[in-house]
Short mmCIF file of C-alpha atoms in Angstrom, two decimals:
data_model
loop_
_atom_site.label_atom_id
_atom_site.label_comp_id
_atom_site.label_asym_id
_atom_site.label_seq_id
_atom_site.Cartn_x
_atom_site.Cartn_y
_atom_site.Cartn_z
CA MET G 1 -2.98 25.98 8.86
CA SER G 2 -6.16 23.86 8.60
CA ARG G 3 -8.61 24.09 11.40
CA TYR G 4 -9.04 20.35 11.69
CA PRO G 5 -6.50 17.47 11.70
CA VAL G 6 -6.79 15.57 8.47
CA GLY G 7 -6.32 11.83 7.72
CA ILE G 8 -6.11 10.33 4.30
CA ASP G 9 -6.35 6.65 3.20
CA PHE G 10 -4.96 6.51 -0.26
CA GLY G 11 -6.21 3.13 -1.46
CA THR G 12 -5.76 0.80 -4.46
CA THR G 13 -9.46 0.61 -5.09
CA ASN G 14 -10.95 3.45 -3.04
CA SER G 15 -9.56 6.38 -1.15
CA MET G 16 -10.97 8.38 1.78
CA ILE G 17 -10.32 11.62 3.59
CA ALA G 18 -11.52 12.43 7.10
CA ILE G 19 -11.17 15.30 9.59
CA PHE G 20 -11.00 15.16 13.43
CA LYS G 21 -13.56 17.67 14.79
CA GLU G 22 -14.54 19.06 18.20
CA LYS G 23 -15.23 16.46 20.99
CA GLY G 24 -13.43 13.74 19.11
CA VAL G 25 -15.98 13.45 16.29
CA ILE G 26 -14.38 12.09 13.10
CA GLU G 27 -16.15 13.15 9.93
CA VAL G 28 -15.45 11.22 6.68
CA ILE G 29 -15.78 13.62 3.74
CA SER G 30 -18.16 12.44 1.11
CA SER G 31 -17.25 12.50 -2.61
CA ASP G 32 -19.25 14.42 -5.26
CA SER G 33 -21.46 11.37 -5.67
CA GLY G 34 -22.35 11.44 -2.01
CA LYS G 35 -20.39 8.24 -1.10
CA ARG G 36 -17.98 8.24 1.79
CA PHE G 37 -15.18 6.97 -0.51
CA LEU G 38 -13.72 7.95 -3.79
CA PRO G 39 -12.91 5.23 -6.29
CA SER G 40 -9.19 5.42 -7.04
CA VAL G 41 -9.69 5.76 -10.80
CA ILE G 42 -8.63 8.57 -13.17
CA TYR G 43 -10.17 9.04 -16.61
CA PHE G 44 -8.60 11.52 -19.04
CA LYS G 45 -11.22 13.27 -21.09
CA ASN G 46 -8.42 14.93 -23.14
CA SER G 47 -4.84 16.01 -22.45
CA LYS G 48 -5.93 18.76 -20.16
CA GLU G 49 -8.94 17.39 -18.28
CA ALA G 50 -9.21 14.44 -16.01
CA VAL G 51 -12.05 12.92 -14.03
CA THR G 52 -11.80 10.85 -10.79
CA GLY G 53 -13.99 8.62 -8.73
CA ASP G 54 -17.32 7.14 -9.85
CA ASN G 55 -17.43 9.14 -13.15
CA ALA G 56 -13.99 7.82 -14.05
CA ARG G 57 -14.93 4.30 -13.14
CA SER G 58 -18.04 4.48 -15.38
CA MET G 59 -15.81 5.27 -18.28
CA GLN G 60 -13.32 2.45 -17.58
CA MET G 61 -15.37 -0.05 -19.70
CA LEU G 62 -15.64 2.15 -22.75
CA GLU G 63 -12.33 3.88 -22.81
CA SER G 64 -9.92 1.68 -20.84
CA GLU G 65 -6.95 3.16 -22.81
CA ASN G 66 -7.73 6.52 -21.29
CA THR G 67 -8.62 5.26 -17.82
CA ILE G 68 -6.10 4.32 -15.07
CA SER G 69 -6.89 2.32 -11.95
CA ASN G 70 -4.83 0.66 -9.23
CA VAL G 71 -2.23 3.42 -9.44
CA LYS G 72 -1.13 2.64 -5.87
CA ARG G 73 0.26 -0.75 -6.93
CA TYR G 74 2.84 0.99 -9.09
CA MET G 75 4.02 3.68 -6.64
CA GLY G 76 7.75 3.75 -6.45
CA SER G 77 8.26 1.88 -9.62
CA ASP G 78 9.58 2.99 -13.17
CA LYS G 79 6.24 2.12 -14.78
CA LYS G 80 4.97 4.80 -17.23
CA PHE G 81 1.36 5.30 -18.38
CA SER G 82 0.94 6.72 -21.92
CA ILE G 83 -2.19 8.89 -22.35
CA TYR G 84 -2.83 11.27 -25.18
CA GLY G 85 0.78 11.17 -26.32
CA GLN G 86 2.16 12.11 -22.86
CA GLU G 87 3.80 9.67 -20.40
CA TYR G 88 3.01 9.88 -16.77
CA THR G 89 4.53 8.18 -13.66
CA SER G 90 2.35 6.59 -11.02
CA ALA G 91 3.37 9.42 -8.67
CA GLU G 92 2.22 12.07 -11.11
CA LEU G 93 -1.13 10.32 -11.60
CA ALA G 94 -1.45 10.00 -7.84
CA THR G 95 -0.81 13.74 -7.55
CA LEU G 96 -3.91 14.42 -9.64
CA PHE G 97 -5.86 12.10 -7.38
CA PHE G 98 -4.58 13.91 -4.25
CA LYS G 99 -5.63 17.21 -5.86
CA LYS G 100 -9.14 15.87 -6.07
CA LEU G 101 -9.03 14.98 -2.36
CA LYS G 102 -7.73 18.38 -1.46
CA GLY G 103 -10.62 19.96 -3.41
CA LEU G 104 -13.12 17.81 -1.50
CA HIS G 105 -11.51 18.97 1.80
CA LYS G 106 -11.59 22.65 0.72
CA ASP G 107 -15.25 22.45 -0.35
CA TYR G 108 -16.16 20.84 3.00
CA THR G 109 -14.06 22.91 5.42
CA GLY G 110 -13.36 26.14 3.50
CA ASP G 111 -9.66 25.84 4.38
CA GLU G 112 -7.08 26.60 1.73
CA THR G 113 -4.40 24.59 3.55
CA ALA G 114 -4.55 21.02 4.81
CA GLU G 115 -1.95 19.30 7.03
CA ALA G 116 -2.50 15.61 6.81
CA VAL G 117 -1.38 12.21 8.08
CA ILE G 118 -1.42 9.83 5.12
CA THR G 119 -1.53 6.12 5.41
CA VAL G 120 0.60 3.62 3.54
CA PRO G 121 0.79 -0.18 3.66
CA ALA G 122 3.07 -1.28 6.36
CA TYR G 123 4.92 -3.49 3.82
CA PHE G 124 5.60 -0.59 1.46
CA ASP G 125 9.36 -0.07 0.87
CA HIS G 126 11.05 3.27 1.11
CA LEU G 127 10.60 4.16 -2.57
CA GLN G 128 6.86 3.40 -2.39
CA ARG G 129 6.41 5.46 0.79
CA GLU G 130 8.31 8.39 -0.73
CA ALA G 131 6.36 8.31 -3.86
CA VAL G 132 3.10 8.65 -1.83
CA ARG G 133 4.51 11.48 0.21
CA ALA G 134 5.85 13.35 -2.79
CA SER G 135 2.53 12.94 -4.59
CA ALA G 136 0.48 14.40 -1.65
CA GLN G 137 2.94 17.28 -1.24
CA ALA G 138 2.83 18.06 -4.93
CA ALA G 139 -0.95 18.25 -4.66
CA GLY G 140 -0.76 20.87 -1.95
CA PHE G 141 -1.06 18.84 1.19
CA GLU G 142 1.37 19.46 4.07
CA VAL G 143 2.28 15.96 4.94
CA SER G 144 2.82 15.83 8.69
CA ALA G 145 3.46 12.07 8.62
CA LEU G 146 3.12 8.78 6.84
CA LEU G 147 1.37 6.16 8.99
CA ASN G 148 1.21 2.39 8.40
CA GLU G 149 -2.27 1.33 7.67
CA PRO G 150 -2.56 -1.42 10.35
CA THR G 151 -1.20 0.95 12.98
CA ALA G 152 -3.80 3.51 11.88
CA ALA G 153 -6.63 0.94 12.32
CA ALA G 154 -5.22 -0.12 15.79
CA ILE G 155 -4.95 3.52 16.90
CA TYR G 156 -8.61 4.06 15.96
CA TYR G 157 -9.66 0.89 17.69
CA ASN G 158 -7.68 1.76 20.74
CA ASN G 159 -9.10 5.25 20.71
CA ILE G 160 -12.74 4.18 20.70
CA GLY G 161 -12.27 1.17 22.94
CA LYS G 162 -9.50 2.24 25.29
CA LYS G 163 -8.10 -1.35 25.45
CA GLU G 164 -5.78 -2.59 28.14
CA ASN G 165 -3.21 -5.43 27.87
CA GLU G 166 -4.44 -6.87 24.55
CA LEU G 167 -2.18 -8.62 21.96
CA CYS G 168 -3.86 -7.56 18.78
CA LEU G 169 -3.45 -8.79 15.26
CA VAL G 170 -4.40 -6.40 12.49
CA PHE G 171 -5.29 -8.31 9.31
CA ASP G 172 -5.37 -5.73 6.62
CA LEU G 173 -6.30 -6.78 3.14
CA GLY G 174 -6.93 -3.90 0.79
CA GLY G 175 -7.36 -3.74 -2.93
CA GLY G 176 -3.75 -4.21 -3.72
CA THR G 177 -1.77 -5.03 -0.58
CA LEU G 178 -1.72 -7.30 2.46
CA ASP G 179 -0.43 -6.18 5.79
CA ILE G 180 -0.45 -8.20 9.02
CA SER G 181 0.80 -6.54 12.20
CA LEU G 182 1.20 -7.74 15.73
CA ILE G 183 0.42 -4.92 18.18
CA GLU G 184 0.38 -4.54 21.95
CA LEU G 185 -2.55 -2.35 23.12
CA ASN G 186 -2.68 -0.52 26.38
CA LYS G 187 -4.99 2.25 27.53
CA ASP G 188 -2.73 5.13 26.37
CA CYS G 189 -0.03 3.30 24.41
CA LEU G 190 0.12 1.22 21.35
CA LYS G 191 3.34 -0.68 20.36
CA VAL G 192 3.81 -2.59 17.13
CA ILE G 193 5.83 -5.79 17.71
CA ALA G 194 6.23 -7.03 14.16
CA THR G 195 4.76 -6.79 10.68
CA GLY G 196 4.68 -8.90 7.54
CA GLY G 197 2.83 -8.80 4.25
CA SER G 198 2.96 -8.56 0.49
CA THR G 199 2.53 -5.75 -2.02
CA ARG G 200 1.43 -8.34 -4.55
CA ILE G 201 -1.81 -9.68 -2.71
CA GLY G 202 -5.01 -7.74 -2.67
CA GLY G 203 -8.69 -7.68 -3.60
CA VAL G 204 -7.99 -6.97 -7.23
CA ASP G 205 -6.12 -10.36 -7.48
CA PHE G 206 -9.34 -12.09 -6.69
CA ASP G 207 -11.07 -10.11 -9.49
CA VAL G 208 -8.39 -11.07 -12.04
CA ALA G 209 -8.42 -14.77 -11.01
CA VAL G 210 -12.23 -14.99 -11.47
CA ALA G 211 -12.23 -12.98 -14.65
CA ASP G 212 -9.56 -15.21 -16.19
CA TYR G 213 -11.58 -18.30 -15.21
CA LEU G 214 -14.68 -16.75 -16.87
CA ASN G 215 -12.69 -16.07 -19.95
CA ASP G 216 -11.35 -19.63 -20.11
CA GLU G 217 -14.90 -21.04 -19.74
CA PHE G 218 -16.17 -18.73 -22.47
CA ARG G 219 -13.18 -19.70 -24.73
CA LYS G 220 -13.93 -23.39 -24.26
CA LEU G 221 -17.57 -22.83 -25.32
CA HIS G 222 -17.04 -20.49 -28.21
CA GLY G 223 -13.33 -20.54 -29.15
CA ILE G 224 -13.04 -16.79 -28.49
CA ASP G 225 -10.45 -15.14 -26.17
CA LEU G 226 -12.11 -12.17 -24.65
CA LYS G 227 -8.81 -10.76 -23.41
CA THR G 228 -8.18 -9.63 -26.97
CA ASP G 229 -11.13 -7.30 -26.64
CA PRO G 230 -10.35 -4.69 -23.84
CA ILE G 231 -13.95 -3.70 -23.44
CA ALA G 232 -15.20 -7.35 -23.14
CA TYR G 233 -12.43 -8.23 -20.69
CA GLN G 234 -13.23 -5.18 -18.60
CA GLN G 235 -16.80 -6.26 -18.35
CA LEU G 236 -15.52 -9.63 -17.06
CA LEU G 237 -13.53 -7.81 -14.46
CA PHE G 238 -16.60 -5.80 -13.38
CA GLN G 239 -18.71 -9.01 -13.13
CA ALA G 240 -15.92 -10.77 -11.11
CA GLU G 241 -15.74 -7.81 -8.69
CA LYS G 242 -19.57 -7.95 -8.40
CA ALA G 243 -19.49 -11.63 -7.67
CA LYS G 244 -16.78 -11.20 -5.10
CA MET G 245 -18.78 -8.71 -3.18
CA GLU G 246 -22.16 -10.51 -3.47
CA LEU G 247 -20.66 -13.85 -2.36
CA SER G 248 -19.60 -12.21 0.93
CA SER G 249 -23.34 -12.53 1.86
CA LEU G 250 -24.96 -14.84 -0.71
CA ASN G 251 -24.23 -18.48 -1.51
CA GLU G 252 -24.48 -17.98 -5.31
CA THR G 253 -24.77 -15.21 -7.83
CA ASN G 254 -25.60 -14.98 -11.52
CA LEU G 255 -23.11 -13.22 -13.94
CA VAL G 256 -24.84 -11.84 -17.05
CA ILE G 257 -23.26 -9.78 -19.84
CA PRO G 258 -25.49 -9.30 -22.96
CA TYR G 259 -23.79 -8.85 -26.29
CA ILE G 260 -20.35 -9.43 -24.90
CA THR G 261 -19.01 -9.95 -28.43
CA ILE G 262 -20.22 -10.10 -31.95
CA THR G 263 -19.41 -12.97 -34.38
CA PRO G 264 -20.15 -13.52 -38.09
CA LYS G 265 -23.09 -15.77 -36.84
CA GLY G 266 -24.44 -13.01 -34.58
CA PRO G 267 -23.99 -11.70 -31.01
CA LEU G 268 -22.88 -13.78 -28.15
CA HIS G 269 -24.07 -13.33 -24.56
CA PHE G 270 -22.30 -14.29 -21.30
CA LYS G 271 -24.23 -15.99 -18.61
CA MET G 272 -22.85 -18.07 -15.71
CA GLU G 273 -23.69 -19.07 -12.12
CA LEU G 274 -20.96 -18.73 -9.60
CA ASN G 275 -21.21 -20.09 -6.00
CA LYS G 276 -19.02 -19.88 -3.01
CA GLN G 277 -17.54 -23.27 -3.53
CA LEU G 278 -16.35 -22.53 -7.02
CA PHE G 279 -15.17 -19.02 -6.03
CA GLY G 280 -13.08 -20.63 -3.32
CA LYS G 281 -11.58 -23.15 -5.74
CA ILE G 282 -10.56 -20.42 -8.21
CA THR G 283 -8.98 -18.15 -5.59
CA GLU G 284 -7.37 -20.85 -3.33
CA PRO G 285 -3.85 -20.00 -4.57
CA ILE G 286 -4.32 -16.51 -3.23
CA ILE G 287 -5.64 -17.78 0.07
CA GLN G 288 -2.66 -20.10 0.30
CA GLY G 289 -0.29 -17.10 -0.06
CA ILE G 290 -2.18 -15.22 2.63
CA ARG G 291 -2.02 -18.32 4.88
CA GLU G 292 1.72 -18.75 4.44
CA ILE G 293 2.41 -15.12 5.33
CA THR G 294 0.19 -15.15 8.40
CA GLU G 295 1.61 -18.35 9.76
CA GLU G 296 5.28 -17.29 9.10
CA LEU G 297 4.64 -13.98 11.06
CA LEU G 298 3.26 -15.96 14.01
CA ARG G 299 6.08 -18.51 13.85
CA GLU G 300 8.87 -15.90 13.68
CA ASN G 301 7.48 -14.21 16.85
CA ASN G 302 6.79 -17.45 18.74
CA ILE G 303 3.12 -16.55 18.96
CA LYS G 304 0.22 -19.09 18.65
CA PRO G 305 -3.23 -18.13 17.31
CA GLU G 306 -4.75 -18.65 20.81
CA ASP G 307 -2.30 -15.96 22.23
CA ILE G 308 -4.10 -13.29 20.20
CA SER G 309 -6.61 -11.33 22.20
CA ARG G 310 -8.20 -9.51 19.30
CA VAL G 311 -8.04 -9.69 15.49
CA LEU G 312 -8.98 -6.63 13.57
CA PRO G 313 -9.99 -7.40 9.99
CA VAL G 314 -9.38 -4.21 8.00
CA GLY G 315 -9.72 -3.26 4.31
CA GLY G 316 -12.65 -3.97 2.13
CA ALA G 317 -11.08 -7.27 0.81
CA SER G 318 -11.25 -8.68 4.32
CA ARG G 319 -14.94 -9.13 3.67
CA ILE G 320 -14.31 -11.68 0.90
CA CYS G 321 -15.98 -14.87 1.91
CA ASN G 322 -13.08 -17.30 1.87
CA VAL G 323 -10.68 -14.61 3.36
CA ARG G 324 -13.10 -14.17 6.32
CA ALA G 325 -13.46 -17.93 6.56
CA PHE G 326 -9.65 -18.33 6.69
CA VAL G 327 -9.31 -15.62 9.37
CA GLU G 328 -12.11 -17.07 11.55
CA SER G 329 -10.82 -20.59 11.17
CA LEU G 330 -7.35 -19.63 12.48
CA PHE G 331 -8.35 -17.18 15.20
CA GLY G 332 -11.95 -18.11 16.17
CA SER G 333 -13.92 -15.93 18.44
CA SER G 334 -11.12 -13.35 18.76
CA VAL G 335 -12.05 -11.83 15.35
CA SER G 336 -13.61 -8.47 15.95
CA LYS G 337 -16.89 -7.61 14.31
CA ASP G 338 -17.36 -4.18 15.78
CA LEU G 339 -14.96 -2.19 13.45
CA ASN G 340 -15.90 -0.84 10.04
CA PRO G 341 -13.13 -2.43 7.78
CA GLU G 342 -13.37 0.26 5.12
CA GLU G 343 -13.20 3.32 7.41
CA ALA G 344 -10.94 2.19 10.28
CA VAL G 345 -7.71 3.27 8.53
CA VAL G 346 -8.78 6.71 7.49
CA CYS G 347 -10.37 7.33 11.05
CA GLY G 348 -7.06 6.15 12.56
CA ALA G 349 -5.14 8.55 10.37
CA ALA G 350 -7.37 11.47 11.52
CA THR G 351 -6.93 10.38 15.13
CA ASN G 352 -3.20 10.28 14.73
CA ALA G 353 -3.26 13.70 13.09
CA ALA G 354 -5.12 14.95 16.20
CA MET G 355 -2.46 13.29 18.40
CA ARG G 356 0.29 15.11 16.56
CA LYS G 357 -1.52 18.46 17.05
CA GLY G 358 -1.61 17.79 20.85
CA LEU G 359 -5.39 17.19 21.02
CA LEU G 360 -4.87 13.70 22.35
CA GLY G 361 -1.46 14.17 23.82
CA ASP G 362 -1.85 11.54 26.46
CA ARG G 363 -1.53 8.79 23.91
CA THR G 364 1.53 7.38 22.21
CA PHE G 365 2.44 4.71 19.79
CA PHE G 366 5.55 3.02 18.54
CA ASP G 367 5.73 1.50 14.92
CA VAL G 368 8.39 -0.78 13.47
CA THR G 369 10.33 -1.20 10.24
CA SER G 370 8.99 -3.86 7.88
CA HIS G 371 12.18 -4.60 6.01
CA ASN G 372 15.87 -5.23 6.69
CA MET G 373 17.95 -2.36 5.38
CA GLY G 374 21.65 -2.34 4.54
CA LEU G 375 24.28 -2.23 1.95
CA GLU G 376 25.66 -4.57 -0.81
CA ASP G 377 29.25 -5.51 0.11
CA ASP G 378 32.24 -6.13 -2.01
CA ASN G 379 31.25 -9.76 -2.50
CA GLY G 380 27.74 -8.96 -3.69
CA MET G 381 26.06 -9.96 -0.39
CA PHE G 382 23.52 -8.09 1.67
CA GLU G 383 25.01 -6.54 4.81
CA ILE G 384 22.20 -5.73 7.16
CA ILE G 385 22.62 -2.48 9.18
CA MET G 386 19.05 -2.04 10.37
CA ARG G 387 16.92 -5.05 11.02
CA LYS G 388 13.16 -5.42 10.40
CA ASN G 389 10.81 -4.87 13.27
CA GLU G 390 13.00 -2.16 14.84
CA PRO G 391 10.89 0.55 16.44
CA TYR G 392 11.30 3.95 14.90
CA PRO G 393 12.34 6.77 14.90
CA VAL G 394 15.76 5.15 15.27
CA SER G 395 19.34 5.40 14.08
CA PHE G 396 21.91 2.62 13.49
CA THR G 397 25.62 2.91 12.52
CA GLN G 398 27.99 0.35 11.20
CA ARG G 399 31.78 0.74 10.48
CA PHE G 400 33.27 -0.48 7.23
CA THR G 401 36.75 -0.47 5.72
CA THR G 402 37.81 -0.43 2.10
CA ALA G 403 38.69 -3.75 0.48
CA SER G 404 42.15 -2.39 -0.50
CA GLU G 405 44.42 0.42 0.67
CA ASP G 406 44.45 1.75 -2.90
CA ILE G 407 40.72 2.46 -3.05
CA ASN G 408 39.70 6.03 -2.38
CA ASP G 409 36.31 6.16 -4.08
CA ILE G 410 33.59 3.82 -2.80
CA THR G 411 30.07 3.16 -4.04
CA VAL G 412 27.34 2.95 -1.34
CA HIS G 413 24.52 0.71 -2.61
CA VAL G 414 21.57 1.03 -0.29
CA LEU G 415 19.11 -1.98 -0.28
CA GLN G 416 15.94 -3.17 1.40
CA ASP G 417 15.27 -6.83 1.37
CA THR G 418 12.13 -9.11 1.23
CA ALA G 419 10.73 -7.13 -1.68
CA ASN G 420 7.12 -7.75 -2.47
CA SER G 421 6.53 -10.36 0.25
CA SER G 422 7.79 -11.13 3.78
CA LEU G 423 8.47 -14.69 2.60
CA ASN G 424 11.14 -13.55 0.22
CA VAL G 425 14.33 -14.20 2.28
CA SER G 426 17.83 -14.11 0.76
CA ASP G 427 21.41 -12.80 1.50
CA SER G 428 22.28 -12.40 -2.19
CA PRO G 429 21.03 -9.54 -4.37
CA GLU G 430 23.02 -11.11 -7.28
CA ASN G 431 21.21 -14.52 -6.93
CA ASP G 432 17.75 -13.19 -5.99
CA PRO G 433 17.46 -9.65 -7.27
CA GLU G 434 13.61 -9.81 -7.16
CA PHE G 435 13.87 -10.17 -3.29
CA PHE G 436 15.60 -6.78 -2.99
CA VAL G 437 14.83 -3.13 -3.71
CA SER G 438 17.66 -0.86 -4.63
CA LEU G 439 17.04 2.41 -2.81
CA ALA G 440 19.93 4.35 -4.15
CA LYS G 441 23.68 4.28 -5.13
CA PHE G 442 26.00 7.01 -3.96
CA ASN G 443 29.65 7.62 -4.73
CA PHE G 444 31.72 8.67 -1.67
CA SER G 445 35.46 9.65 -1.54
CA VAL G 446 37.75 8.91 1.43
CA GLU G 447 41.10 10.64 2.05
CA ASN G 448 44.33 8.97 1.07
CA VAL G 449 45.83 8.24 4.52
CA THR G 450 48.41 5.83 5.73
CA GLU G 451 46.23 4.32 8.39
CA GLU G 452 43.26 2.10 7.82
CA LYS G 453 40.55 3.72 5.81
CA LEU G 454 37.31 3.55 7.86
CA ILE G 455 33.85 4.61 6.82
CA ASP G 456 30.77 4.81 9.07
CA ILE G 457 27.44 4.22 7.47
CA CYS G 458 24.41 5.45 9.42
CA PHE G 459 20.80 4.66 8.78
CA ASP G 460 18.41 7.11 10.30
CA ILE G 461 14.61 6.63 10.12
CA ASP G 462 12.17 9.34 11.12
CA ASP G 463 8.73 8.87 12.60
CA SER G 464 7.19 8.58 9.13
CA GLY G 465 9.59 5.69 8.16
CA ILE G 466 11.62 7.99 5.86
CA VAL G 467 15.21 7.02 5.46
CA THR G 468 18.42 9.11 5.53
CA VAL G 469 21.80 7.56 4.89
CA ILE G 470 24.92 9.30 6.21
CA ALA G 471 28.38 8.23 5.11
CA LYS G 472 31.33 9.41 7.22
CA ASP G 473 35.00 9.26 6.64
CA VAL G 474 36.21 8.38 10.10
CA ASN G 475 39.77 9.70 9.57
CA SER G 476 38.83 13.10 8.27
CA GLY G 477 35.46 13.49 9.81
CA ARG G 478 33.90 14.55 6.45
CA GLU G 479 30.18 13.43 6.01
CA ALA G 480 27.83 13.15 3.13
CA ASP G 481 24.07 13.15 3.85
CA PHE G 482 21.88 11.21 1.38
CA THR G 483 18.27 11.82 2.21
CA LEU G 484 16.31 9.50 0.04
CA LYS G 485 13.50 11.81 -1.03
CA ALA G 486 11.40 11.62 -4.12
CA THR G 487 9.95 14.48 -6.15
CA VAL G 488 7.07 14.89 -8.58
CA ASP G 489 7.33 16.90 -11.78
CA SER G 490 4.33 18.97 -10.96
CA ASP G 491 4.96 21.30 -14.01
CA LYS G 492 3.87 18.48 -16.29
CA ILE G 493 0.45 18.18 -14.67
CA ALA G 494 -0.01 21.78 -13.52
CA ASP G 495 -2.45 22.58 -16.37
CA ILE G 496 -4.54 19.49 -16.06
CA LYS G 497 -7.98 20.24 -14.56
CA ILE G 498 -9.17 17.52 -12.24
CA TYR G 499 -12.87 16.92 -11.70
#
């Protein structure tokens, strides 16, 4: 068992690991480069060696085909990454990254084992959560819990401030996801009321929007599409990210890329000035999506902006100039400025790990589900069994009957709705498949009896948000337990050395 409670923020852009030490001191473990975060980038030197962090990021421009970033965005999906003739899932690549974090922990503490609380976006569906848990476990971490990122930030804020009777809104915009949670804060208790968000809105979307604009402007001048050149386009992405960060404090910035491409007439250079006004115009569609999700969450819960006591901006992308302007225009002086957006989540995870070890036993919290969960019925409609914003751990059961007396074998199709965004509302998986996530399909047999055939379907969610589905033949009492757990093929990556 590790000496210190461990918290991990596995991020789209950067990841962090922290430990909870004596007297409540939280120490964020630095990376090899001395920074308090590790860029979530993996570069494969060859089929047996991979590099993470700043060293990997520096290779992204020259060998983009061997460099993977934004892995978190693909967790729980079927996407494969082909590198040196081998295909990897996002979970397998994440396992390599977690191995690096585990190495940093061992080097700092000397502990071989590490029991960790790992944060996930509140709007992650079950498949995405499971992929994170399985990756960390395959890397050697003992995963004591998965914790929603906004909840982690609120736990840390409540721990350092000991707030009483505050209605708090956590606005968490990271590199790849948006989470917005309404949370009641009291001195020793934290209760999540509701959450909304999107797994398709994040800081990287601002980078892409700006890079695409820069590419369009260059094409208008020179008739050359830089997207056809991976190295040139990667340089645009780097410049877009640089501009995004600089415009959080400056009114304008200069973007310069010497020798961005070579033509028969000679080399071409890229130079452009970008100011806050133009940046805001380019990225306005992203801000509009954020605005709609925020306002819908408030409207659903009959809460006005002035009802919010405190707004906690969390995640590095919350510093973006027009994001900050939007939040401040909506919530005014309630926006907190005394919390480090980048470190609040990992510090909250470490605090929660200490709570789970009994070091802060006088404090409790209650989180909620972010999606409706249920089954697809015989008519192809979504039958909700467990509604979103239910506090968990929790269990719900609903009774069904077969459509015909002749049916003995049924298919249980487990679904979550509002996939990708809390704005995606539908009752029909057939008409709006993109609004649903298929968690699993199970076949279940019921006994051939003369009375009505009854099946109980139970959804059980543990304190990490992990789902178990239990099907029960009411007449016979026979049960089938379908725990929706993911695994990682660790044998495939066992021989890869990670630096």
